[in-house]
PDB file of C-alpha atoms in Angstrom:
ATOM      1  CA  MET A 223     118.252  39.438  93.164  1.00  0.00           C
ATOM      2  CA  GLY A 224     119.241  40.803  96.506  1.00  0.00           C
ATOM      3  CA  THR A 225     118.855  37.755  98.735  1.00  0.00           C
ATOM      4  CA  ALA A 226     120.635  35.440  96.321  1.00  0.00           C
ATOM      5  CA  LYS A 227     123.984  34.065  97.456  1.00  0.00           C
ATOM      6  CA  VAL A 228     126.816  34.526  94.986  1.00  0.00           C
ATOM      7  CA  PRO A 229     129.989  32.364  95.090  1.00  0.00           C
ATOM      8  CA  THR A 230     133.243  33.936  96.258  1.00  0.00           C
ATOM      9  CA  LEU A 231     134.527  33.862  92.692  1.00  0.00           C
ATOM     10  CA  LEU A 232     131.825  36.346  91.716  1.00  0.00           C
ATOM     11  CA  SER A 233     131.504  38.336  94.916  1.00  0.00           C
ATOM     12  CA  SER A 234     133.162  41.401  93.381  1.00  0.00           C
ATOM     13  CA  ARG A 235     130.906  41.221  90.341  1.00  0.00           C
ATOM     14  CA  PRO A 236     127.267  41.496  91.494  1.00  0.00           C
ATOM     15  CA  SER A 237     125.129  39.858  88.828  1.00  0.00           C
ATOM     16  CA  PHE A 238     121.783  39.946  90.597  1.00  0.00           C
ATOM     17  CA  CYS A 239     119.036  42.500  90.155  1.00  0.00           C
ATOM     18  CA  ASN A 240     115.675  43.304  91.685  1.00  0.00           C
ATOM     19  CA  ILE A 241     113.183  42.115  89.069  1.00  0.00           C
ATOM     20  CA  GLY A 242     110.045  42.593  91.119  1.00  0.00           C
ATOM     21  CA  PRO A 243     108.569  44.807  93.797  1.00  0.00           C
ATOM     22  CA  GLN A 244     110.500  42.901  96.478  1.00  0.00           C
ATOM     23  CA  PHE A 245     113.992  41.449  96.640  1.00  0.00           C
ATOM     24  CA  ILE A 246     113.089  37.800  96.190  1.00  0.00           C
ATOM     25  CA  ALA A 247     115.159  34.666  96.032  1.00  0.00           C
ATOM     26  CA  PRO A 248     115.143  33.107  92.555  1.00  0.00           C
ATOM     27  CA  LYS A 249     113.309  30.042  91.424  1.00  0.00           C
ATOM     28  CA  SER A 250     116.213  28.074  90.043  1.00  0.00           C
ATOM     29  CA  GLY A 251     116.301  24.967  88.016  1.00  0.00           C
ATOM     30  CA  ALA A 252     114.315  22.340  86.317  1.00  0.00           C
ATOM     31  CA  ARG A 253     111.160  21.249  88.100  1.00  0.00           C
ATOM     32  CA  ARG A 254     109.037  18.150  88.214  1.00  0.00           C
ATOM     33  CA  ALA A 255     105.584  18.674  86.782  1.00  0.00           C
ATOM     34  CA  PHE A 256     102.674  18.164  89.150  1.00  0.00           C
ATOM     35  CA  SER A 257     100.490  15.119  88.763  1.00  0.00           C
ATOM     36  CA  SER A 258      97.111  16.152  87.399  1.00  0.00           C
ATOM     37  CA  ARG A 259      94.378  15.246  84.966  1.00  0.00           C
ATOM     38  CA  PRO A 260      94.666  16.948  81.550  1.00  0.00           C
ATOM     39  CA  LEU A 261      93.252  20.451  81.355  1.00  0.00           C
ATOM     40  CA  THR A 262      89.987  20.827  79.493  1.00  0.00           C
ATOM     41  CA  GLN A 263      89.685  24.598  79.923  1.00  0.00           C
ATOM     42  CA  MET A 264      90.673  27.202  77.404  1.00  0.00           C
ATOM     43  CA  GLU A 265      94.369  27.979  77.130  1.00  0.00           C
ATOM     44  CA  THR A 266      94.328  30.604  79.874  1.00  0.00           C
ATOM     45  CA  GLY A 267      92.878  28.134  82.375  1.00  0.00           C
ATOM     46  CA  GLY A 268      95.196  26.306  84.736  1.00  0.00           C
ATOM     47  CA  LEU A 269      95.597  24.520  88.032  1.00  0.00           C
ATOM     48  CA  ASP A 270      97.591  24.580  91.235  1.00  0.00           C
ATOM     49  CA  SER A 271      99.802  21.992  92.880  1.00  0.00           C
ATOM     50  CA  ASP A 272      96.847  20.687  94.883  1.00  0.00           C
ATOM     51  CA  GLY A 273      94.983  19.877  91.660  1.00  0.00           C
ATOM     52  CA  ARG A 274      92.486  22.728  91.918  1.00  0.00           C
ATOM     53  CA  THR A 275      91.529  24.167  88.534  1.00  0.00           C
ATOM     54  CA  PHE A 276      90.998  27.795  87.552  1.00  0.00           C
ATOM     55  CA  LYS A 277      88.975  28.917  84.561  1.00  0.00           C
ATOM     56  CA  THR A 278      91.293  31.852  83.884  1.00  0.00           C
ATOM     57  CA  ALA A 279      94.627  33.217  85.021  1.00  0.00           C
ATOM     58  CA  GLU A 280      92.795  36.326  86.233  1.00  0.00           C
ATOM     59  CA  GLU A 281      90.748  34.197  88.626  1.00  0.00           C
ATOM     60  CA  MET A 282      93.916  32.693  90.082  1.00  0.00           C
ATOM     61  CA  TRP A 283      95.716  36.050  90.419  1.00  0.00           C
ATOM     62  CA  ARG A 284      92.719  37.673  92.141  1.00  0.00           C
ATOM     63  CA  GLU A 285      92.826  34.955  94.752  1.00  0.00           C
ATOM     64  CA  GLU A 286      96.608  34.897  95.187  1.00  0.00           C
ATOM     65  CA  VAL A 287      97.589  38.575  95.068  1.00  0.00           C
ATOM     66  CA  GLY A 288      94.238  40.316  95.343  1.00  0.00           C
ATOM     67  CA  ASP A 289      92.860  43.157  93.290  1.00  0.00           C
ATOM     68  CA  GLY A 290      95.143  46.053  94.190  1.00  0.00           C
ATOM     69  CA  ASP A 291      95.719  44.719  97.726  1.00  0.00           C
ATOM     70  CA  PRO A 292      99.394  45.420  98.592  1.00  0.00           C
ATOM     71  CA  GLN A 293      99.245  43.183 101.659  1.00  0.00           C
ATOM     72  CA  LYS A 294      98.211  40.109  99.660  1.00  0.00           C
ATOM     73  CA  LYS A 295     100.945  40.748  97.101  1.00  0.00           C
ATOM     74  CA  PHE A 296     103.480  41.171  99.900  1.00  0.00           C
ATOM     75  CA  GLN A 297     102.417  37.793 101.298  1.00  0.00           C
ATOM     76  CA  TRP A 298     102.864  36.201  97.849  1.00  0.00           C
ATOM     77  CA  TYR A 299     106.453  37.434  97.515  1.00  0.00           C
ATOM     78  CA  ASN A 300     107.327  36.914 101.169  1.00  0.00           C
ATOM     79  CA  LYS A 301     106.367  33.242 100.973  1.00  0.00           C
ATOM     80  CA  GLY A 302     108.673  32.830  97.981  1.00  0.00           C
ATOM     81  CA  ILE A 303     111.510  34.448  99.947  1.00  0.00           C
ATOM     82  CA  ASN A 304     110.925  32.194 102.941  1.00  0.00           C
ATOM     83  CA  TYR A 305     110.881  29.093 100.759  1.00  0.00           C
ATOM     84  CA  TRP A 306     114.235  29.813  99.095  1.00  0.00           C
ATOM     85  CA  GLN A 307     115.898  30.883 102.315  1.00  0.00           C
ATOM     86  CA  GLY A 308     115.401  27.299 103.448  1.00  0.00           C
ATOM     87  CA  VAL A 309     117.057  25.803 100.347  1.00  0.00           C
ATOM     88  CA  GLU A 310     120.723  24.800 100.470  1.00  0.00           C
ATOM     89  CA  ALA A 311     122.853  27.234  98.446  1.00  0.00           C
ATOM     90  CA  THR A 312     124.399  24.583  96.217  1.00  0.00           C
ATOM     91  CA  VAL A 313     123.857  23.571  92.610  1.00  0.00           C
ATOM     92  CA  ASP A 314     121.911  20.515  93.745  1.00  0.00           C
ATOM     93  CA  GLY A 315     119.905  22.620  96.175  1.00  0.00           C
ATOM     94  CA  VAL A 316     118.803  25.299  93.723  1.00  0.00           C
ATOM     95  CA  LEU A 317     118.066  22.656  91.104  1.00  0.00           C
ATOM     96  CA  GLY A 318     115.743  20.800  93.450  1.00  0.00           C
ATOM     97  CA  GLY A 319     117.908  17.699  93.724  1.00  0.00           C
ATOM     98  CA  TYR A 320     118.535  17.615  89.972  1.00  0.00           C
ATOM     99  CA  GLY A 321     122.101  18.903  90.059  1.00  0.00           C
ATOM    100  CA  HIS A 322     122.983  16.623  87.158  1.00  0.00           C
ATOM    101  CA  VAL A 323     120.978  18.794  84.745  1.00  0.00           C
ATOM    102  CA  ASN A 324     123.469  21.641  85.261  1.00  0.00           C
ATOM    103  CA  THR A 325     125.760  20.407  82.456  1.00  0.00           C
ATOM    104  CA  PRO A 326     123.098  19.978  79.723  1.00  0.00           C
ATOM    105  CA  ASP A 327     121.482  23.243  80.846  1.00  0.00           C
ATOM    106  CA  ILE A 328     124.701  25.233  80.423  1.00  0.00           C
ATOM    107  CA  LYS A 329     125.569  23.483  77.157  1.00  0.00           C
ATOM    108  CA  ALA A 330     122.180  24.243  75.570  1.00  0.00           C
ATOM    109  CA  SER A 331     122.311  27.826  76.797  1.00  0.00           C
ATOM    110  CA  GLU A 332     125.789  28.283  75.374  1.00  0.00           C
ATOM    111  CA  ASP A 333     124.763  26.916  71.978  1.00  0.00           C
ATOM    112  CA  PHE A 334     121.759  29.262  71.954  1.00  0.00           C
ATOM    113  CA  LEU A 335     123.877  32.209  73.073  1.00  0.00           C
ATOM    114  CA  ASN A 336     126.538  31.565  70.441  1.00  0.00           C
ATOM    115  CA  SER A 337     123.926  31.515  67.683  1.00  0.00           C
ATOM    116  CA  ILE A 338     122.668  34.910  68.870  1.00  0.00           C
ATOM    117  CA  LEU A 339     126.136  36.437  69.230  1.00  0.00           C
ATOM    118  CA  ALA A 340     127.137  35.367  65.726  1.00  0.00           C
ATOM    119  CA  GLU A 341     124.074  37.063  64.249  1.00  0.00           C
ATOM    120  CA  ARG A 342     123.694  40.147  66.423  1.00  0.00           C
ATOM    121  CA  PHE A 343     127.239  40.939  67.500  1.00  0.00           C
ATOM    122  CA  PRO A 344     129.613  39.735  64.767  1.00  0.00           C
ATOM    123  CA  ASP A 345     132.287  42.179  65.939  1.00  0.00           C
ATOM    124  CA  ALA A 346     132.434  40.711  69.453  1.00  0.00           C
ATOM    125  CA  GLY A 347     135.968  39.662  70.339  1.00  0.00           C
ATOM    126  CA  ARG A 348     137.449  42.094  67.832  1.00  0.00           C
ATOM    127  CA  GLY A 349     137.768  45.108  70.060  1.00  0.00           C
ATOM    128  CA  ARG A 350     134.174  45.176  71.270  1.00  0.00           C
ATOM    129  CA  HIS A 351     133.487  44.056  74.820  1.00  0.00           C
ATOM    130  CA  LEU A 352     130.006  42.755  75.539  1.00  0.00           C
ATOM    131  CA  VAL A 353     128.211  43.327  78.837  1.00  0.00           C
ATOM    132  CA  THR A 354     125.468  41.174  80.354  1.00  0.00           C
ATOM    133  CA  LEU A 355     123.132  41.288  83.342  1.00  0.00           C
ATOM    134  CA  ASP A 356     122.169  38.036  85.070  1.00  0.00           C
ATOM    135  CA  CYS A 357     118.741  38.610  86.649  1.00  0.00           C
ATOM    136  CA  GLY A 358     117.841  36.285  89.488  1.00  0.00           C
ATOM    137  CA  SER A 359     121.348  34.858  89.591  1.00  0.00           C
ATOM    138  CA  GLY A 360     120.786  32.695  92.677  1.00  0.00           C
ATOM    139  CA  ILE A 361     124.126  31.206  93.687  1.00  0.00           C
ATOM    140  CA  GLY A 362     125.743  32.517  90.507  1.00  0.00           C
ATOM    141  CA  ARG A 363     125.601  29.169  88.667  1.00  0.00           C
ATOM    142  CA  ILE A 364     124.896  30.596  85.193  1.00  0.00           C
ATOM    143  CA  THR A 365     127.217  33.585  85.562  1.00  0.00           C
ATOM    144  CA  LYS A 366     130.069  31.382  86.774  1.00  0.00           C
ATOM    145  CA  ASN A 367     129.638  28.605  84.213  1.00  0.00           C
ATOM    146  CA  LEU A 368     128.523  30.579  81.146  1.00  0.00           C
ATOM    147  CA  LEU A 369     128.114  34.357  81.096  1.00  0.00           C
ATOM    148  CA  ILE A 370     131.447  35.335  82.661  1.00  0.00           C
ATOM    149  CA  ARG A 371     133.196  33.803  79.627  1.00  0.00           C
ATOM    150  CA  TYR A 372     131.410  36.068  77.144  1.00  0.00           C
ATOM    151  CA  PHE A 373     130.755  39.366  78.910  1.00  0.00           C
ATOM    152  CA  ASN A 374     132.336  41.973  81.178  1.00  0.00           C
ATOM    153  CA  GLU A 375     130.679  41.727  84.612  1.00  0.00           C
ATOM    154  CA  GLU A 376     130.976  45.143  86.267  1.00  0.00           C
ATOM    155  CA  PHE A 377     127.505  46.073  87.512  1.00  0.00           C
ATOM    156  CA  THR A 378     126.387  49.576  86.489  1.00  0.00           C
ATOM    157  CA  PRO A 379     122.625  49.741  85.846  1.00  0.00           C
ATOM    158  CA  ASP A 380     122.775  52.626  83.379  1.00  0.00           C
ATOM    159  CA  ALA A 381     120.611  53.174  80.312  1.00  0.00           C
ATOM    160  CA  GLU A 382     121.810  51.294  77.219  1.00  0.00           C
ATOM    161  CA  ARG A 383     124.375  49.416  79.300  1.00  0.00           C
ATOM    162  CA  TYR A 384     123.739  45.765  78.391  1.00  0.00           C
ATOM    163  CA  ASP A 385     124.066  43.703  75.245  1.00  0.00           C
ATOM    164  CA  VAL A 386     122.201  40.779  76.816  1.00  0.00           C
ATOM    165  CA  ILE A 387     119.960  40.637  79.897  1.00  0.00           C
ATOM    166  CA  TRP A 388     119.631  36.984  80.960  1.00  0.00           C
ATOM    167  CA  VAL A 389     116.567  35.894  82.984  1.00  0.00           C
ATOM    168  CA  GLN A 390     116.412  32.201  83.940  1.00  0.00           C
ATOM    169  CA  TRP A 391     114.224  30.205  86.335  1.00  0.00           C
ATOM    170  CA  CYS A 392     113.038  33.177  88.366  1.00  0.00           C
ATOM    171  CA  ILE A 393     110.344  35.037  86.380  1.00  0.00           C
ATOM    172  CA  GLY A 394     107.736  32.540  87.603  1.00  0.00           C
ATOM    173  CA  HIS A 395     107.765  34.306  90.958  1.00  0.00           C
ATOM    174  CA  LEU A 396     106.389  37.496  89.417  1.00  0.00           C
ATOM    175  CA  ALA A 397     102.683  38.186  89.081  1.00  0.00           C
ATOM    176  CA  ASP A 398     101.694  39.185  85.538  1.00  0.00           C
ATOM    177  CA  ASP A 399     101.605  42.915  86.250  1.00  0.00           C
ATOM    178  CA  ASP A 400     105.075  42.813  87.809  1.00  0.00           C
ATOM    179  CA  PHE A 401     106.341  40.649  84.914  1.00  0.00           C
ATOM    180  CA  ILE A 402     105.244  43.350  82.468  1.00  0.00           C
ATOM    181  CA  ALA A 403     106.550  46.183  84.672  1.00  0.00           C
ATOM    182  CA  PHE A 404     109.965  44.520  84.969  1.00  0.00           C
ATOM    183  CA  PHE A 405     110.519  44.101  81.239  1.00  0.00           C
ATOM    184  CA  LYS A 406     109.254  47.604  80.459  1.00  0.00           C
ATOM    185  CA  ARG A 407     111.658  48.992  83.050  1.00  0.00           C
ATOM    186  CA  ALA A 408     114.572  46.785  82.049  1.00  0.00           C
ATOM    187  CA  LYS A 409     114.272  47.587  78.327  1.00  0.00           C
ATOM    188  CA  VAL A 410     115.954  50.911  79.053  1.00  0.00           C
ATOM    189  CA  GLY A 411     119.100  49.027  80.033  1.00  0.00           C
ATOM    190  CA  LEU A 412     119.527  47.330  76.650  1.00  0.00           C
ATOM    191  CA  LYS A 413     121.998  48.729  74.147  1.00  0.00           C
ATOM    192  CA  PRO A 414     120.692  49.257  70.592  1.00  0.00           C
ATOM    193  CA  GLY A 415     120.412  45.770  69.145  1.00  0.00           C
ATOM    194  CA  GLY A 416     120.552  44.206  72.612  1.00  0.00           C
ATOM    195  CA  LEU A 417     118.435  41.226  73.635  1.00  0.00           C
ATOM    196  CA  PHE A 418     116.725  39.638  76.583  1.00  0.00           C
ATOM    197  CA  VAL A 419     117.209  35.890  76.948  1.00  0.00           C
ATOM    198  CA  LEU A 420     114.439  34.258  78.977  1.00  0.00           C
ATOM    199  CA  LYS A 421     114.846  30.581  79.860  1.00  0.00           C
ATOM    200  CA  GLU A 422     111.956  29.010  81.729  1.00  0.00           C
ATOM    201  CA  ASN A 423     109.893  25.929  82.490  1.00  0.00           C
ATOM    202  CA  ILE A 424     106.902  25.595  80.163  1.00  0.00           C
ATOM    203  CA  ALA A 425     103.463  24.222  81.071  1.00  0.00           C
ATOM    204  CA  ARG A 426     101.720  22.166  78.393  1.00  0.00           C
ATOM    205  CA  THR A 427      98.695  24.478  78.499  1.00  0.00           C
ATOM    206  CA  GLY A 428      97.602  27.427  80.595  1.00  0.00           C
ATOM    207  CA  PHE A 429      99.585  27.516  83.814  1.00  0.00           C
ATOM    208  CA  VAL A 430     100.520  25.549  86.923  1.00  0.00           C
ATOM    209  CA  LEU A 431     100.626  27.350  90.276  1.00  0.00           C
ATOM    210  CA  ASP A 432     103.056  26.027  92.901  1.00  0.00           C
ATOM    211  CA  LYS A 433     101.358  26.656  96.250  1.00  0.00           C
ATOM    212  CA  GLU A 434     104.488  25.856  98.244  1.00  0.00           C
ATOM    213  CA  ASP A 435     106.893  28.480  96.930  1.00  0.00           C
ATOM    214  CA  LYS A 436     104.368  30.809  95.271  1.00  0.00           C
ATOM    215  CA  SER A 437     105.477  30.579  91.654  1.00  0.00           C
ATOM    216  CA  ILE A 438     103.718  29.987  88.357  1.00  0.00           C
ATOM    217  CA  THR A 439     104.806  27.881  85.385  1.00  0.00           C
ATOM    218  CA  ARG A 440     103.323  29.452  82.250  1.00  0.00           C
ATOM    219  CA  SER A 441     102.637  27.884  78.858  1.00  0.00           C
ATOM    220  CA  ASP A 442     104.307  29.043  75.652  1.00  0.00           C
ATOM    221  CA  SER A 443     101.172  30.903  74.535  1.00  0.00           C
ATOM    222  CA  TYR A 444     100.861  32.536  77.984  1.00  0.00           C
ATOM    223  CA  PHE A 445     104.439  33.831  77.669  1.00  0.00           C
ATOM    224  CA  LYS A 446     103.806  35.107  74.155  1.00  0.00           C
ATOM    225  CA  GLU A 447     100.803  37.102  75.305  1.00  0.00           C
ATOM    226  CA  LEU A 448     102.880  38.689  78.066  1.00  0.00           C
ATOM    227  CA  PHE A 449     105.722  39.452  75.629  1.00  0.00           C
ATOM    228  CA  LYS A 450     103.210  41.316  73.471  1.00  0.00           C
ATOM    229  CA  GLN A 451     102.090  43.390  76.434  1.00  0.00           C
ATOM    230  CA  CYS A 452     105.750  44.138  77.249  1.00  0.00           C
ATOM    231  CA  GLY A 453     106.400  45.417  73.720  1.00  0.00           C
ATOM    232  CA  LEU A 454     108.851  42.582  73.050  1.00  0.00           C
ATOM    233  CA  HIS A 455     109.253  40.422  69.949  1.00  0.00           C
ATOM    234  CA  ILE A 456     110.698  36.936  69.650  1.00  0.00           C
ATOM    235  CA  TYR A 457     113.975  37.019  67.741  1.00  0.00           C
ATOM    236  CA  LYS A 458     114.738  33.333  68.224  1.00  0.00           C
ATOM    237  CA  MET A 459     113.584  30.484  70.441  1.00  0.00           C
ATOM    238  CA  LYS A 460     114.762  26.961  71.129  1.00  0.00           C
ATOM    239  CA  ASP A 461     113.766  23.991  73.299  1.00  0.00           C
ATOM    240  CA  GLN A 462     116.080  22.623  75.956  1.00  0.00           C
ATOM    241  CA  LYS A 463     117.137  19.041  75.225  1.00  0.00           C
ATOM    242  CA  GLU A 464     118.600  16.203  77.306  1.00  0.00           C
ATOM    243  CA  PHE A 465     116.559  16.796  80.466  1.00  0.00           C
ATOM    244  CA  PRO A 466     114.841  13.902  82.291  1.00  0.00           C
ATOM    245  CA  ASP A 467     111.419  13.071  80.874  1.00  0.00           C
ATOM    246  CA  GLU A 468     109.658  13.673  84.192  1.00  0.00           C
ATOM    247  CA  LEU A 469     110.582  17.360  84.233  1.00  0.00           C
ATOM    248  CA  PHE A 470     108.717  20.294  82.782  1.00  0.00           C
ATOM    249  CA  ALA A 471     109.752  21.232  79.273  1.00  0.00           C
ATOM    250  CA  VAL A 472     112.151  24.191  79.172  1.00  0.00           C
ATOM    251  CA  LYS A 473     112.299  26.801  76.426  1.00  0.00           C
ATOM    252  CA  MET A 474     114.748  29.601  75.601  1.00  0.00           C
ATOM    253  CA  TYR A 475     113.504  32.872  74.111  1.00  0.00           C
ATOM    254  CA  ALA A 476     115.684  35.636  72.677  1.00  0.00           C
ATOM    255  CA  LEU A 477     113.578  38.795  72.831  1.00  0.00           C
ATOM    256  CA  THR A 478     114.080  42.116  71.091  1.00  0.00           C
ATOM    257  CA  THR A 479     112.397  45.511  71.272  1.00  0.00           C
ATOM    258  CA  GLU A 480     112.634  45.787  67.479  1.00  0.00           C
ATOM    259  CA  MET A 481     109.743  44.984  65.183  1.00  0.00           C
ATOM    260  CA  PRO A 482     110.499  41.835  63.161  1.00  0.00           C
ATOM    261  CA  ARG A 483     111.427  42.448  59.554  1.00  0.00           C
ATOM    262  CA  GLN A 484     108.961  41.424  56.896  1.00  0.00           C
ATOM    263  CA  GLY A 485     110.003  38.635  54.556  1.00  0.00           C
ATOM    264  CA  ASN A 486     113.106  36.527  54.876  1.00  0.00           C
ATOM    265  CA  ARG A 487     115.703  37.507  57.436  1.00  0.00           C
ATOM    266  CA  PRO A 488     119.049  38.380  55.827  1.00  0.00           C
ATOM    267  CA  ARG A 489     121.826  35.875  56.242  1.00  0.00           C
ATOM    268  CA  PRO A 490     123.835  36.472  59.419  1.00  0.00           C
ATOM    269  CA  LYS A 491     127.385  37.734  59.185  1.00  0.00           C
ATOM    270  CA  ARG A 492     129.961  35.161  60.153  1.00  0.00           C
ATOM    271  CA  ALA A 493     132.267  35.986  63.010  1.00  0.00           C
ATOM    272  CA  THR A 494     136.292  35.209  62.357  1.00  0.00           C
ATOM    273  CA  ASN A 495     117.743  27.807  81.727  1.00  0.00           C
ATOM    274  CA  ARG A 496     114.420  23.440  90.024  1.00  0.00           C
ATOM    275  CA  PRO A 497     113.039  20.695  87.959  1.00  0.00           C
ATOM    276  CA  ALA A 498     108.909  19.278  88.825  1.00  0.00           C
ATOM    277  CA  ILE A 499     107.384  15.362  88.028  1.00  0.00           C
ATOM    278  CA  ILE A 500     104.905  14.405  85.310  1.00  0.00           C
ATOM    279  CA  ARG A 501     103.008  11.246  86.202  1.00  0.00           C
TER     280      ARG A 501
END
């Protein structure tokens, strides 16, 4: 995204994109979960970082971004920008002081990516060059450590341009309507057979609103409802392992625009994700 700082190594290969109505700095990294009593509301209920509960996500969004009020939505995104402009542009900074999770994060992402590439793009490396888009790239941590080794990185946002669009630790800054609008808009950029990979913190139930940086951590079922509204289907998903116990769980989703096949999936051809604290 536009305000993100990209290392010199990647400065000639812009890997950021505007995923919302504003250019906003990304929410990077594992996060500590907020201390709170267990939720007793239905799944769509949630709470904020001050411990206040909401009966529904709609109730929270009406208060935070208003009902069609562009000024309130501007304030939501502007506060997120201001927060991240004050964060040091280092791995430890964007990971909220948890720089040591960078290695297990990249390793798990690479394992997940390799499993997708083997199944969806068995001809990669044999004359076919893959192209990716890193949305919300922050300081370029994921592009530098992972994506640059698998994809060409020349930025041309044309239709059917990308094999994989990677979205990690930034989608929580988008209100639900902008979340849906982004994926509907970005689907045009996928090549036939292409995939989104979304890697995000996961709330146990409902959602958790961070009042400080204006972001929301959604539950797995919350994400799945939004995927449905985006016209996306889960191709594969996997949990992040080897993160500190006090952090939010992190999940990786590979998403496709194709309807899932009925019955067993045919065997794949073989080719020759700032952390918060749970108390």
